[in-house]
JSON list of C-alpha atoms in Angstrom, two decimals:
[
{"chain": "A", "resi": 11, "resn": "MET", "atom": "CA", "xyz": [3.04, 9.81, -38.61]},
{"chain": "A", "resi": 12, "resn": "ALA", "atom": "CA", "xyz": [3.93, 9.92, -34.81]},
{"chain": "A", "resi": 13, "resn": "LEU", "atom": "CA", "xyz": [4.83, 7.26, -32.76]},
{"chain": "A", "resi": 14, "resn": "LYS", "atom": "CA", "xyz": [4.07, 6.14, -29.10]},
{"chain": "A", "resi": 15, "resn": "VAL", "atom": "CA", "xyz": [7.13, 4.27, -27.78]},
{"chain": "A", "resi": 16, "resn": "TYR", "atom": "CA", "xyz": [7.18, 2.19, -24.39]},
{"chain": "A", "resi": 17, "resn": "LEU", "atom": "CA", "xyz": [10.88, 1.85, -23.11]},
{"chain": "A", "resi": 18, "resn": "SER", "atom": "CA", "xyz": [10.74, -1.27, -20.82]},
{"chain": "A", "resi": 19, "resn": "GLY", "atom": "CA", "xyz": [13.62, -3.39, -18.93]},
{"chain": "A", "resi": 20, "resn": "GLU", "atom": "CA", "xyz": [16.94, -2.64, -17.54]},
{"chain": "A", "resi": 21, "resn": "ILE", "atom": "CA", "xyz": [16.97, 0.53, -15.16]},
{"chain": "A", "resi": 22, "resn": "HIS", "atom": "CA", "xyz": [20.70, 0.85, -14.15]},
{"chain": "A", "resi": 23, "resn": "THR", "atom": "CA", "xyz": [22.25, 2.64, -17.32]},
{"chain": "A", "resi": 24, "resn": "ASP", "atom": "CA", "xyz": [21.30, 5.61, -19.36]},
{"chain": "A", "resi": 25, "resn": "TRP", "atom": "CA", "xyz": [19.85, 3.85, -22.43]},
{"chain": "A", "resi": 26, "resn": "ARG", "atom": "CA", "xyz": [16.52, 5.25, -22.24]},
{"chain": "A", "resi": 27, "resn": "GLU", "atom": "CA", "xyz": [18.35, 8.75, -22.16]},
{"chain": "A", "resi": 28, "resn": "GLN", "atom": "CA", "xyz": [20.30, 7.92, -25.25]},
{"chain": "A", "resi": 29, "resn": "ILE", "atom": "CA", "xyz": [17.30, 6.77, -27.37]},
{"chain": "A", "resi": 30, "resn": "VAL", "atom": "CA", "xyz": [15.23, 9.85, -26.16]},
{"chain": "A", "resi": 31, "resn": "GLU", "atom": "CA", "xyz": [18.26, 12.31, -26.86]},
{"chain": "A", "resi": 32, "resn": "GLY", "atom": "CA", "xyz": [18.63, 10.82, -30.22]},
{"chain": "A", "resi": 33, "resn": "SER", "atom": "CA", "xyz": [14.91, 11.08, -31.22]},
{"chain": "A", "resi": 34, "resn": "THR", "atom": "CA", "xyz": [14.35, 14.70, -30.52]},
{"chain": "A", "resi": 35, "resn": "ASP", "atom": "CA", "xyz": [13.70, 15.56, -33.93]},
{"chain": "A", "resi": 36, "resn": "LEU", "atom": "CA", "xyz": [11.43, 12.75, -34.45]},
{"chain": "A", "resi": 37, "resn": "ASP", "atom": "CA", "xyz": [7.60, 12.74, -33.73]},
{"chain": "A", "resi": 38, "resn": "VAL", "atom": "CA", "xyz": [7.75, 10.19, -30.91]},
{"chain": "A", "resi": 39, "resn": "GLN", "atom": "CA", "xyz": [6.40, 10.22, -27.51]},
{"chain": "A", "resi": 40, "resn": "PHE", "atom": "CA", "xyz": [8.22, 8.08, -24.94]},
{"chain": "A", "resi": 41, "resn": "ASP", "atom": "CA", "xyz": [6.75, 6.52, -21.82]},
{"chain": "A", "resi": 42, "resn": "SER", "atom": "CA", "xyz": [8.46, 4.03, -19.38]},
{"chain": "A", "resi": 43, "resn": "PRO", "atom": "CA", "xyz": [7.73, 2.21, -16.06]},
{"chain": "A", "resi": 44, "resn": "VAL", "atom": "CA", "xyz": [9.06, 4.11, -12.72]},
{"chain": "A", "resi": 45, "resn": "THR", "atom": "CA", "xyz": [12.93, 3.80, -13.04]},
{"chain": "A", "resi": 46, "resn": "ASP", "atom": "CA", "xyz": [13.55, 5.10, -9.35]},
{"chain": "A", "resi": 47, "resn": "HIS", "atom": "CA", "xyz": [14.45, 1.43, -7.94]},
{"chain": "A", "resi": 48, "resn": "ASP", "atom": "CA", "xyz": [13.54, 2.31, -4.39]},
{"chain": "A", "resi": 49, "resn": "ALA", "atom": "CA", "xyz": [9.95, 3.91, -5.45]},
{"chain": "A", "resi": 50, "resn": "SER", "atom": "CA", "xyz": [9.31, 0.88, -7.55]},
{"chain": "A", "resi": 51, "resn": "ASP", "atom": "CA", "xyz": [10.08, -1.66, -4.92]},
{"chain": "A", "resi": 52, "resn": "ASP", "atom": "CA", "xyz": [8.13, 0.00, -2.11]},
{"chain": "A", "resi": 53, "resn": "CYS", "atom": "CA", "xyz": [5.25, 1.63, -4.03]},
{"chain": "A", "resi": 54, "resn": "GLY", "atom": "CA", "xyz": [2.80, -0.92, -3.06]},
{"chain": "A", "resi": 55, "resn": "VAL", "atom": "CA", "xyz": [3.49, -0.78, 0.88]},
{"chain": "A", "resi": 56, "resn": "ALA", "atom": "CA", "xyz": [3.79, 3.01, 0.89]},
{"chain": "A", "resi": 57, "resn": "ILE", "atom": "CA", "xyz": [0.30, 3.35, -0.71]},
{"chain": "A", "resi": 58, "resn": "LEU", "atom": "CA", "xyz": [-1.53, 0.13, 0.62]},
{"chain": "A", "resi": 59, "resn": "GLY", "atom": "CA", "xyz": [0.23, -0.19, 4.11]},
{"chain": "A", "resi": 60, "resn": "GLY", "atom": "CA", "xyz": [3.40, -2.40, 5.37]},
{"chain": "A", "resi": 61, "resn": "GLU", "atom": "CA", "xyz": [3.96, -5.89, 4.96]},
{"chain": "A", "resi": 62, "resn": "ASP", "atom": "CA", "xyz": [5.57, -8.49, 7.67]},
{"chain": "A", "resi": 63, "resn": "SER", "atom": "CA", "xyz": [6.81, -10.65, 4.51]},
{"chain": "A", "resi": 64, "resn": "LYS", "atom": "CA", "xyz": [9.09, -9.68, 2.05]},
{"chain": "A", "resi": 65, "resn": "PHE", "atom": "CA", "xyz": [7.03, -11.73, -0.31]},
{"chain": "A", "resi": 66, "resn": "TRP", "atom": "CA", "xyz": [3.76, -9.89, 0.14]},
{"chain": "A", "resi": 67, "resn": "HIS", "atom": "CA", "xyz": [5.80, -6.49, 0.03]},
{"chain": "A", "resi": 68, "resn": "ASP", "atom": "CA", "xyz": [7.19, -7.18, -3.33]},
{"chain": "A", "resi": 69, "resn": "HIS", "atom": "CA", "xyz": [3.81, -8.69, -4.61]},
{"chain": "A", "resi": 70, "resn": "LYS", "atom": "CA", "xyz": [1.92, -5.55, -3.46]},
{"chain": "A", "resi": 71, "resn": "GLY", "atom": "CA", "xyz": [4.58, -3.28, -5.34]},
{"chain": "A", "resi": 72, "resn": "ALA", "atom": "CA", "xyz": [4.49, -5.46, -8.61]},
{"chain": "A", "resi": 73, "resn": "LYS", "atom": "CA", "xyz": [0.86, -5.12, -8.98]},
{"chain": "A", "resi": 74, "resn": "VAL", "atom": "CA", "xyz": [0.88, -1.32, -8.29]},
{"chain": "A", "resi": 75, "resn": "ASN", "atom": "CA", "xyz": [3.59, -1.26, -11.02]},
{"chain": "A", "resi": 76, "resn": "ALA", "atom": "CA", "xyz": [1.77, -3.54, -13.33]},
{"chain": "A", "resi": 77, "resn": "ILE", "atom": "CA", "xyz": [-0.88, -0.94, -13.54]},
{"chain": "A", "resi": 78, "resn": "ARG", "atom": "CA", "xyz": [1.46, 1.56, -15.22]},
{"chain": "A", "resi": 79, "resn": "THR", "atom": "CA", "xyz": [3.24, -1.14, -17.45]},
{"chain": "A", "resi": 80, "resn": "ARG", "atom": "CA", "xyz": [0.11, -2.67, -19.01]},
{"chain": "A", "resi": 81, "resn": "LYS", "atom": "CA", "xyz": [-1.28, 0.75, -19.74]},
{"chain": "A", "resi": 82, "resn": "GLY", "atom": "CA", "xyz": [2.00, 1.85, -21.14]},
{"chain": "A", "resi": 83, "resn": "ILE", "atom": "CA", "xyz": [2.35, -1.29, -23.18]},
{"chain": "A", "resi": 84, "resn": "ALA", "atom": "CA", "xyz": [-1.25, -1.44, -24.47]},
{"chain": "A", "resi": 85, "resn": "ASP", "atom": "CA", "xyz": [-1.23, 2.30, -25.76]},
{"chain": "A", "resi": 86, "resn": "ALA", "atom": "CA", "xyz": [2.06, 1.88, -27.49]},
{"chain": "A", "resi": 87, "resn": "ASP", "atom": "CA", "xyz": [2.88, 1.50, -31.11]},
{"chain": "A", "resi": 88, "resn": "VAL", "atom": "CA", "xyz": [6.49, 0.07, -30.44]},
{"chain": "A", "resi": 89, "resn": "VAL", "atom": "CA", "xyz": [7.50, -1.57, -27.29]},
{"chain": "A", "resi": 90, "resn": "VAL", "atom": "CA", "xyz": [11.37, -1.56, -26.58]},
{"chain": "A", "resi": 91, "resn": "VAL", "atom": "CA", "xyz": [12.59, -3.96, -24.16]},
{"chain": "A", "resi": 92, "resn": "ARG", "atom": "CA", "xyz": [15.92, -3.76, -22.90]},
{"chain": "A", "resi": 93, "resn": "PHE", "atom": "CA", "xyz": [17.96, -6.70, -21.39]},
{"chain": "A", "resi": 94, "resn": "GLY", "atom": "CA", "xyz": [21.28, -5.37, -19.22]},
{"chain": "A", "resi": 95, "resn": "GLU", "atom": "CA", "xyz": [24.46, -7.03, -18.66]},
{"chain": "A", "resi": 96, "resn": "LYS", "atom": "CA", "xyz": [24.38, -6.98, -14.79]},
{"chain": "A", "resi": 97, "resn": "TYR", "atom": "CA", "xyz": [21.13, -8.30, -13.51]},
{"chain": "A", "resi": 98, "resn": "LYS", "atom": "CA", "xyz": [18.35, -10.82, -15.07]},
{"chain": "A", "resi": 99, "resn": "GLN", "atom": "CA", "xyz": [15.60, -8.71, -15.76]},
{"chain": "A", "resi": 100, "resn": "TRP", "atom": "CA", "xyz": [12.53, -11.33, -15.53]},
{"chain": "A", "resi": 101, "resn": "ASN", "atom": "CA", "xyz": [10.18, -8.54, -15.76]},
{"chain": "A", "resi": 102, "resn": "ALA", "atom": "CA", "xyz": [11.29, -7.31, -18.99]},
{"chain": "A", "resi": 103, "resn": "ALA", "atom": "CA", "xyz": [10.91, -10.91, -20.47]},
{"chain": "A", "resi": 104, "resn": "PHE", "atom": "CA", "xyz": [7.27, -10.77, -19.32]},
{"chain": "A", "resi": 105, "resn": "ASP", "atom": "CA", "xyz": [6.96, -7.25, -20.94]},
{"chain": "A", "resi": 106, "resn": "ALA", "atom": "CA", "xyz": [8.11, -8.65, -24.04]},
{"chain": "A", "resi": 107, "resn": "GLY", "atom": "CA", "xyz": [5.91, -11.55, -24.02]},
{"chain": "A", "resi": 108, "resn": "TYR", "atom": "CA", "xyz": [2.88, -9.17, -22.96]},
{"chain": "A", "resi": 109, "resn": "ALA", "atom": "CA", "xyz": [3.70, -6.93, -25.93]},
{"chain": "A", "resi": 110, "resn": "ALA", "atom": "CA", "xyz": [4.01, -9.90, -28.25]},
{"chain": "A", "resi": 111, "resn": "ALA", "atom": "CA", "xyz": [0.64, -11.29, -27.28]},
{"chain": "A", "resi": 112, "resn": "LEU", "atom": "CA", "xyz": [-0.95, -7.80, -27.97]},
{"chain": "A", "resi": 113, "resn": "GLY", "atom": "CA", "xyz": [0.77, -7.76, -31.32]},
{"chain": "A", "resi": 114, "resn": "LYS", "atom": "CA", "xyz": [2.54, -4.87, -30.68]},
{"chain": "A", "resi": 115, "resn": "SER", "atom": "CA", "xyz": [5.89, -4.08, -32.63]},
{"chain": "A", "resi": 116, "resn": "LEU", "atom": "CA", "xyz": [8.84, -5.51, -30.66]},
{"chain": "A", "resi": 117, "resn": "ILE", "atom": "CA", "xyz": [12.30, -4.06, -30.39]},
{"chain": "A", "resi": 118, "resn": "VAL", "atom": "CA", "xyz": [14.46, -6.40, -28.07]},
{"chain": "A", "resi": 119, "resn": "LEU", "atom": "CA", "xyz": [17.87, -4.43, -27.01]},
{"chain": "A", "resi": 120, "resn": "HIS", "atom": "CA", "xyz": [20.64, -6.70, -25.55]},
{"chain": "A", "resi": 121, "resn": "GLY", "atom": "CA", "xyz": [24.34, -7.52, -26.18]},
{"chain": "A", "resi": 122, "resn": "ALA", "atom": "CA", "xyz": [25.51, -10.64, -28.18]},
{"chain": "A", "resi": 123, "resn": "ASP", "atom": "CA", "xyz": [25.90, -12.57, -24.65]},
{"chain": "A", "resi": 124, "resn": "HIS", "atom": "CA", "xyz": [22.04, -12.64, -24.23]},
{"chain": "A", "resi": 125, "resn": "GLN", "atom": "CA", "xyz": [21.55, -14.16, -28.06]},
{"chain": "A", "resi": 126, "resn": "HIS", "atom": "CA", "xyz": [21.11, -17.70, -26.79]},
{"chain": "A", "resi": 127, "resn": "PRO", "atom": "CA", "xyz": [19.31, -17.34, -23.64]},
{"chain": "A", "resi": 128, "resn": "LEU", "atom": "CA", "xyz": [16.80, -14.42, -25.51]},
{"chain": "A", "resi": 129, "resn": "LYS", "atom": "CA", "xyz": [16.44, -16.69, -28.64]},
{"chain": "A", "resi": 130, "resn": "GLU", "atom": "CA", "xyz": [12.56, -17.14, -27.89]},
{"chain": "A", "resi": 131, "resn": "VAL", "atom": "CA", "xyz": [12.06, -13.55, -27.00]},
{"chain": "A", "resi": 132, "resn": "ASP", "atom": "CA", "xyz": [14.30, -12.59, -30.21]},
{"chain": "A", "resi": 133, "resn": "ALA", "atom": "CA", "xyz": [12.21, -14.55, -32.39]},
{"chain": "A", "resi": 134, "resn": "ALA", "atom": "CA", "xyz": [9.10, -12.87, -31.18]},
{"chain": "A", "resi": 135, "resn": "ALA", "atom": "CA", "xyz": [10.73, -9.34, -31.97]},
{"chain": "A", "resi": 136, "resn": "LEU", "atom": "CA", "xyz": [10.60, -7.41, -35.37]},
{"chain": "A", "resi": 137, "resn": "ALA", "atom": "CA", "xyz": [14.23, -6.16, -34.58]},
{"chain": "A", "resi": 138, "resn": "VAL", "atom": "CA", "xyz": [16.83, -7.11, -32.31]},
{"chain": "A", "resi": 139, "resn": "ALA", "atom": "CA", "xyz": [19.21, -4.37, -31.65]},
{"chain": "A", "resi": 140, "resn": "GLU", "atom": "CA", "xyz": [22.60, -4.29, -29.62]},
{"chain": "A", "resi": 141, "resn": "THR", "atom": "CA", "xyz": [22.79, -0.43, -29.18]},
{"chain": "A", "resi": 142, "resn": "PRO", "atom": "CA", "xyz": [20.46, 2.55, -28.26]},
{"chain": "A", "resi": 143, "resn": "GLN", "atom": "CA", "xyz": [21.70, 4.32, -31.44]},
{"chain": "A", "resi": 144, "resn": "GLN", "atom": "CA", "xyz": [20.22, 1.38, -33.35]},
{"chain": "A", "resi": 145, "resn": "VAL", "atom": "CA", "xyz": [16.91, 1.84, -31.78]},
{"chain": "A", "resi": 146, "resn": "VAL", "atom": "CA", "xyz": [17.08, 5.29, -32.61]},
{"chain": "A", "resi": 147, "resn": "GLN", "atom": "CA", "xyz": [17.98, 4.49, -36.22]},
{"chain": "A", "resi": 148, "resn": "ILE", "atom": "CA", "xyz": [14.96, 1.93, -36.47]},
{"chain": "A", "resi": 149, "resn": "LEU", "atom": "CA", "xyz": [12.64, 4.75, -35.19]},
{"chain": "A", "resi": 150, "resn": "ARG", "atom": "CA", "xyz": [13.92, 7.40, -37.67]},
{"chain": "A", "resi": 151, "resn": "TYR", "atom": "CA", "xyz": [13.59, 4.80, -40.63]},
{"chain": "A", "resi": 152, "resn": "VAL", "atom": "CA", "xyz": [10.13, 3.89, -39.42]},
{"chain": "A", "resi": 153, "resn": "LEU", "atom": "CA", "xyz": [9.18, 7.55, -39.41]},
{"chain": "A", "resi": 154, "resn": "THR", "atom": "CA", "xyz": [11.25, 8.90, -42.36]},
{"chain": "A", "resi": 155, "resn": "GLY", "atom": "CA", "xyz": [12.45, 6.26, -44.46]},
{"chain": "A", "resi": 156, "resn": "TYR", "atom": "CA", "xyz": [15.92, 7.54, -43.89]},
{"chain": "A", "resi": 157, "resn": "LEU", "atom": "CA", "xyz": [18.91, 4.97, -43.78]},
{"chain": "A", "resi": 158, "resn": "PRO", "atom": "CA", "xyz": [21.96, 5.96, -41.84]},
{"chain": "A", "resi": 159, "resn": "GLY", "atom": "CA", "xyz": [25.17, 6.32, -43.66]}
]
């Protein structure tokens, strides 16, 4: 069995790299949004032309990025959504809801301090992990039946 896993959410830490590196011996194909913050913010105006209003600048970028995000989530078997500590990731909550609406297997990744604010998102998930290593262990179990320890 092979899995396609979409890694969504927070872009300010190396959580994606930890999951990918921990899964090198598994039959997993990973995909994610563009994680270069400047490129993600400016893709719309760089491709479609400048905007005087920051609202329309962001609007263009969000729509161009949504093409990649929608395709990645639609093609995934499993969607992992990370909520980081530093910033509010409203887009991550949207991605989690979109994945849930499509019936995707959803793993949510966040610290204990987000348990209450993300209770509805967590309720839609099949697993709520606190570390990237737990996500790797879930993927390993799903693919091999192997339990850690």
